[in-house]
Amino acid sequence: MARLQLAAAELVSPLLFAPQFVGVKPPERVAFDLVVDQVAVTLHQASRDGLSELEAVEAGRERAEELAARVREAGLEGAPDMRRTASPPVHKFSY
């Protein structure tokens, strides 16, 4: 199951932001985790149904895009906090 979760997260990550958190999960993280879970289920079902790995990944990608669109409609796509992830500005001094 861990392999499916990782594969699903790789499909969902380009579509939705997964905020890091301490303590209570923010709604954006809950939405991300739910989409990952559903995509993992889709990958598992596709594999069980005899689809090739390529076909299973495509089914997972389609499901991820569908669910990500619904998450965005709900306003839960999240956004990276650039203040925390961006490098500090580099000041060049001329002498």
Short mmCIF file of N, CA and C in Angstrom, two decimals:
data_model
loop_
_atom_site.label_atom_id
_atom_site.label_comp_id
_atom_site.label_asym_id
_atom_site.label_seq_id
_atom_site.Cartn_x
_atom_site.Cartn_y
_atom_site.Cartn_z
N MET A 1 0.82 -1.20 0.00
CA MET A 1 0.00 0.00 0.00
C MET A 1 0.86 1.25 0.00
N ALA A 2 2.01 1.21 0.66
CA ALA A 2 2.89 2.38 0.70
C ALA A 2 3.35 2.76 -0.71
N ARG A 3 3.59 1.75 -1.54
CA ARG A 3 4.02 2.01 -2.92
C ARG A 3 2.92 2.74 -3.69
N LEU A 4 1.68 2.32 -3.48
CA LEU A 4 0.55 2.97 -4.14
C LEU A 4 0.38 4.41 -3.65
N GLN A 5 0.55 4.62 -2.34
CA GLN A 5 0.43 5.97 -1.78
C GLN A 5 1.51 6.88 -2.37
N LEU A 6 2.72 6.37 -2.48
CA LEU A 6 3.81 7.17 -3.05
C LEU A 6 3.54 7.49 -4.51
N ALA A 7 3.11 6.50 -5.27
CA ALA A 7 2.79 6.72 -6.69
C ALA A 7 1.65 7.72 -6.83
N ALA A 8 0.65 7.61 -5.98
CA ALA A 8 -0.47 8.54 -6.02
C ALA A 8 -0.03 9.96 -5.67
N ALA A 9 0.81 10.09 -4.64
CA ALA A 9 1.30 11.41 -4.25
C ALA A 9 2.10 12.06 -5.38
N GLU A 10 2.84 11.25 -6.13
CA GLU A 10 3.60 11.78 -7.26
C GLU A 10 2.67 12.30 -8.36
N LEU A 11 1.51 11.69 -8.52
CA LEU A 11 0.54 12.15 -9.51
C LEU A 11 -0.21 13.40 -9.04
N VAL A 12 -0.45 13.49 -7.75
CA VAL A 12 -1.24 14.59 -7.20
C VAL A 12 -0.39 15.84 -6.95
N SER A 13 0.86 15.66 -6.58
CA SER A 13 1.71 16.79 -6.20
C SER A 13 1.81 17.90 -7.24
N PRO A 14 1.89 17.60 -8.53
CA PRO A 14 1.94 18.71 -9.49
C PRO A 14 0.62 19.48 -9.59
N LEU A 15 -0.46 18.91 -9.07
CA LEU A 15 -1.78 19.51 -9.22
C LEU A 15 -2.23 20.29 -7.99
N LEU A 16 -1.81 19.86 -6.82
CA LEU A 16 -2.22 20.49 -5.57
C LEU A 16 -1.02 20.68 -4.66
N PHE A 17 -1.06 21.72 -3.83
CA PHE A 17 -0.01 21.96 -2.86
C PHE A 17 -0.34 21.23 -1.57
N ALA A 18 0.64 20.59 -0.99
CA ALA A 18 0.45 19.88 0.29
C ALA A 18 1.19 20.64 1.38
N PRO A 19 0.48 21.51 2.10
CA PRO A 19 1.16 22.31 3.12
C PRO A 19 1.70 21.45 4.26
N GLN A 20 2.85 21.83 4.75
CA GLN A 20 3.41 21.19 5.94
C GLN A 20 2.67 21.77 7.15
N PHE A 21 2.61 21.03 8.23
CA PHE A 21 1.86 21.50 9.38
C PHE A 21 2.42 20.90 10.65
N VAL A 22 2.11 21.56 11.74
CA VAL A 22 2.40 21.05 13.08
C VAL A 22 1.09 21.10 13.83
N GLY A 23 0.69 19.99 14.41
CA GLY A 23 -0.56 19.95 15.15
C GLY A 23 -1.72 19.57 14.25
N VAL A 24 -2.74 20.40 14.21
CA VAL A 24 -3.97 20.13 13.47
C VAL A 24 -3.73 20.35 11.98
N LYS A 25 -4.18 19.37 11.18
CA LYS A 25 -4.03 19.49 9.72
C LYS A 25 -4.90 20.62 9.20
N PRO A 26 -4.34 21.50 8.35
CA PRO A 26 -5.20 22.51 7.72
C PRO A 26 -6.09 21.83 6.68
N PRO A 27 -7.21 22.45 6.33
CA PRO A 27 -8.14 21.85 5.37
C PRO A 27 -7.47 21.53 4.02
N GLU A 28 -6.52 22.34 3.61
CA GLU A 28 -5.83 22.09 2.34
C GLU A 28 -5.05 20.78 2.38
N ARG A 29 -4.45 20.47 3.52
CA ARG A 29 -3.70 19.23 3.67
C ARG A 29 -4.65 18.03 3.72
N VAL A 30 -5.79 18.20 4.39
CA VAL A 30 -6.78 17.12 4.43
C VAL A 30 -7.26 16.82 3.01
N ALA A 31 -7.52 17.87 2.23
CA ALA A 31 -7.97 17.68 0.85
C ALA A 31 -6.89 16.98 0.03
N PHE A 32 -5.64 17.38 0.17
CA PHE A 32 -4.54 16.74 -0.55
C PHE A 32 -4.47 15.26 -0.20
N ASP A 33 -4.51 14.96 1.09
CA ASP A 33 -4.43 13.56 1.54
C ASP A 33 -5.59 12.72 1.02
N LEU A 34 -6.79 13.30 0.98
CA LEU A 34 -7.94 12.56 0.47
C LEU A 34 -7.80 12.27 -1.03
N VAL A 35 -7.29 13.24 -1.78
CA VAL A 35 -7.08 13.02 -3.20
C VAL A 35 -6.03 11.93 -3.41
N VAL A 36 -4.95 11.97 -2.64
CA VAL A 36 -3.92 10.93 -2.74
C VAL A 36 -4.53 9.56 -2.45
N ASP A 37 -5.34 9.47 -1.41
CA ASP A 37 -5.98 8.19 -1.07
C ASP A 37 -6.85 7.68 -2.22
N GLN A 38 -7.64 8.56 -2.81
CA GLN A 38 -8.52 8.15 -3.90
C GLN A 38 -7.74 7.74 -5.15
N VAL A 39 -6.65 8.44 -5.43
CA VAL A 39 -5.82 8.08 -6.57
C VAL A 39 -5.13 6.73 -6.31
N ALA A 40 -4.71 6.48 -5.07
CA ALA A 40 -4.12 5.18 -4.73
C ALA A 40 -5.14 4.06 -4.95
N VAL A 41 -6.39 4.30 -4.58
CA VAL A 41 -7.44 3.30 -4.80
C VAL A 41 -7.62 3.07 -6.30
N THR A 42 -7.61 4.14 -7.09
CA THR A 42 -7.74 4.02 -8.54
C THR A 42 -6.60 3.20 -9.12
N LEU A 43 -5.37 3.46 -8.66
CA LEU A 43 -4.21 2.69 -9.13
C LEU A 43 -4.36 1.21 -8.77
N HIS A 44 -4.81 0.94 -7.56
CA HIS A 44 -4.99 -0.44 -7.12
C HIS A 44 -6.05 -1.15 -7.96
N GLN A 45 -7.18 -0.49 -8.17
CA GLN A 45 -8.25 -1.09 -8.96
C GLN A 45 -7.81 -1.33 -10.40
N ALA A 46 -7.07 -0.39 -10.97
CA ALA A 46 -6.60 -0.54 -12.35
C ALA A 46 -5.67 -1.73 -12.46
N SER A 47 -4.81 -1.89 -11.47
CA SER A 47 -3.88 -3.02 -11.45
C SER A 47 -4.65 -4.33 -11.31
N ARG A 48 -5.61 -4.34 -10.40
CA ARG A 48 -6.42 -5.53 -10.16
C ARG A 48 -7.25 -5.90 -11.39
N ASP A 49 -7.65 -4.89 -12.16
CA ASP A 49 -8.44 -5.12 -13.36
C ASP A 49 -7.59 -5.55 -14.55
N GLY A 50 -6.29 -5.68 -14.34
CA GLY A 50 -5.41 -6.18 -15.39
C GLY A 50 -4.87 -5.12 -16.34
N LEU A 51 -5.02 -3.85 -16.02
CA LEU A 51 -4.46 -2.80 -16.87
C LEU A 51 -2.94 -2.83 -16.77
N SER A 52 -2.28 -2.43 -17.85
CA SER A 52 -0.83 -2.33 -17.81
C SER A 52 -0.44 -1.20 -16.86
N GLU A 53 0.82 -1.15 -16.49
CA GLU A 53 1.28 -0.10 -15.59
C GLU A 53 1.04 1.28 -16.21
N LEU A 54 1.31 1.40 -17.50
CA LEU A 54 1.10 2.66 -18.20
C LEU A 54 -0.38 3.06 -18.17
N GLU A 55 -1.26 2.10 -18.42
CA GLU A 55 -2.70 2.38 -18.39
C GLU A 55 -3.17 2.72 -16.97
N ALA A 56 -2.61 2.06 -15.98
CA ALA A 56 -2.97 2.33 -14.59
C ALA A 56 -2.56 3.74 -14.19
N VAL A 57 -1.35 4.13 -14.59
CA VAL A 57 -0.87 5.48 -14.29
C VAL A 57 -1.75 6.52 -14.98
N GLU A 58 -2.13 6.26 -16.21
CA GLU A 58 -3.01 7.20 -16.92
C GLU A 58 -4.36 7.30 -16.22
N ALA A 59 -4.91 6.18 -15.75
CA ALA A 59 -6.17 6.21 -15.01
C ALA A 59 -6.00 7.01 -13.71
N GLY A 60 -4.87 6.81 -13.04
CA GLY A 60 -4.59 7.56 -11.81
C GLY A 60 -4.44 9.05 -12.08
N ARG A 61 -3.77 9.38 -13.17
CA ARG A 61 -3.59 10.79 -13.53
C ARG A 61 -4.94 11.45 -13.82
N GLU A 62 -5.79 10.75 -14.56
CA GLU A 62 -7.12 11.29 -14.87
C GLU A 62 -7.92 11.52 -13.59
N ARG A 63 -7.87 10.55 -12.67
CA ARG A 63 -8.59 10.69 -11.40
C ARG A 63 -8.02 11.85 -10.59
N ALA A 64 -6.69 11.99 -10.57
CA ALA A 64 -6.05 13.08 -9.84
C ALA A 64 -6.49 14.43 -10.40
N GLU A 65 -6.52 14.54 -11.72
CA GLU A 65 -6.93 15.81 -12.35
C GLU A 65 -8.40 16.13 -12.03
N GLU A 66 -9.24 15.11 -12.09
CA GLU A 66 -10.66 15.29 -11.79
C GLU A 66 -10.86 15.78 -10.35
N LEU A 67 -10.21 15.10 -9.41
CA LEU A 67 -10.38 15.46 -8.01
C LEU A 67 -9.71 16.78 -7.67
N ALA A 68 -8.55 17.06 -8.29
CA ALA A 68 -7.87 18.34 -8.05
C ALA A 68 -8.74 19.50 -8.51
N ALA A 69 -9.44 19.32 -9.62
CA ALA A 69 -10.34 20.38 -10.10
C ALA A 69 -11.44 20.63 -9.09
N ARG A 70 -11.96 19.57 -8.50
CA ARG A 70 -13.02 19.73 -7.50
C ARG A 70 -12.49 20.40 -6.24
N VAL A 71 -11.26 20.06 -5.85
CA VAL A 71 -10.64 20.69 -4.68
C VAL A 71 -10.42 22.19 -4.95
N ARG A 72 -9.96 22.52 -6.16
CA ARG A 72 -9.76 23.93 -6.51
C ARG A 72 -11.09 24.69 -6.50
N GLU A 73 -12.15 24.06 -7.01
CA GLU A 73 -13.48 24.69 -6.99
C GLU A 73 -13.90 25.01 -5.57
N ALA A 74 -13.52 24.17 -4.63
CA ALA A 74 -13.86 24.38 -3.23
C ALA A 74 -12.91 25.38 -2.55
N GLY A 75 -11.88 25.82 -3.27
CA GLY A 75 -10.93 26.79 -2.71
C GLY A 75 -9.94 26.18 -1.74
N LEU A 76 -9.69 24.88 -1.88
CA LEU A 76 -8.80 24.19 -0.94
C LEU A 76 -7.49 23.72 -1.57
N GLU A 77 -7.11 24.34 -2.70
CA GLU A 77 -5.89 23.88 -3.38
C GLU A 77 -4.62 24.26 -2.64
N GLY A 78 -4.70 25.24 -1.77
CA GLY A 78 -3.52 25.67 -1.02
C GLY A 78 -2.54 26.39 -1.93
N ALA A 79 -1.59 27.03 -1.32
CA ALA A 79 -0.55 27.73 -2.06
C ALA A 79 0.70 27.75 -1.20
N PRO A 80 1.84 27.55 -1.82
CA PRO A 80 3.07 27.58 -1.03
C PRO A 80 3.28 28.96 -0.42
N ASP A 81 3.80 28.98 0.77
CA ASP A 81 4.13 30.23 1.44
C ASP A 81 5.52 30.63 0.98
N MET A 82 5.57 31.51 0.01
CA MET A 82 6.85 31.89 -0.58
C MET A 82 7.75 32.62 0.42
N ARG A 83 7.16 33.19 1.44
CA ARG A 83 7.98 33.86 2.45
C ARG A 83 8.86 32.85 3.18
N ARG A 84 8.39 31.62 3.30
CA ARG A 84 9.15 30.62 4.06
C ARG A 84 10.03 29.77 3.16
N THR A 85 9.68 29.67 1.87
CA THR A 85 10.44 28.78 1.00
C THR A 85 11.42 29.50 0.09
N ALA A 86 11.19 30.79 -0.11
CA ALA A 86 12.07 31.54 -1.01
C ALA A 86 13.39 31.86 -0.31
N SER A 87 14.44 31.88 -1.09
CA SER A 87 15.75 32.26 -0.56
C SER A 87 15.73 33.75 -0.26
N PRO A 88 16.48 34.16 0.75
CA PRO A 88 16.54 35.59 1.04
C PRO A 88 17.20 36.32 -0.12
N PRO A 89 16.82 37.59 -0.34
CA PRO A 89 17.42 38.33 -1.45
C PRO A 89 18.91 38.51 -1.23
N VAL A 90 19.63 38.50 -2.31
CA VAL A 90 21.08 38.70 -2.25
C VAL A 90 21.34 40.14 -2.64
N HIS A 91 21.99 40.87 -1.75
CA HIS A 91 22.32 42.27 -2.03
C HIS A 91 23.76 42.35 -2.51
N LYS A 92 23.94 43.00 -3.62
CA LYS A 92 25.29 43.18 -4.14
C LYS A 92 25.71 44.62 -3.85
N PHE A 93 26.82 44.73 -3.22
CA PHE A 93 27.33 46.04 -2.88
C PHE A 93 28.46 46.39 -3.82
N SER A 94 28.48 47.62 -4.26
CA SER A 94 29.63 48.05 -5.08
C SER A 94 30.50 48.96 -4.24
N TYR A 95 31.79 48.76 -4.35
CA TYR A 95 32.74 49.56 -3.57
C TYR A 95 33.47 50.51 -4.45
#
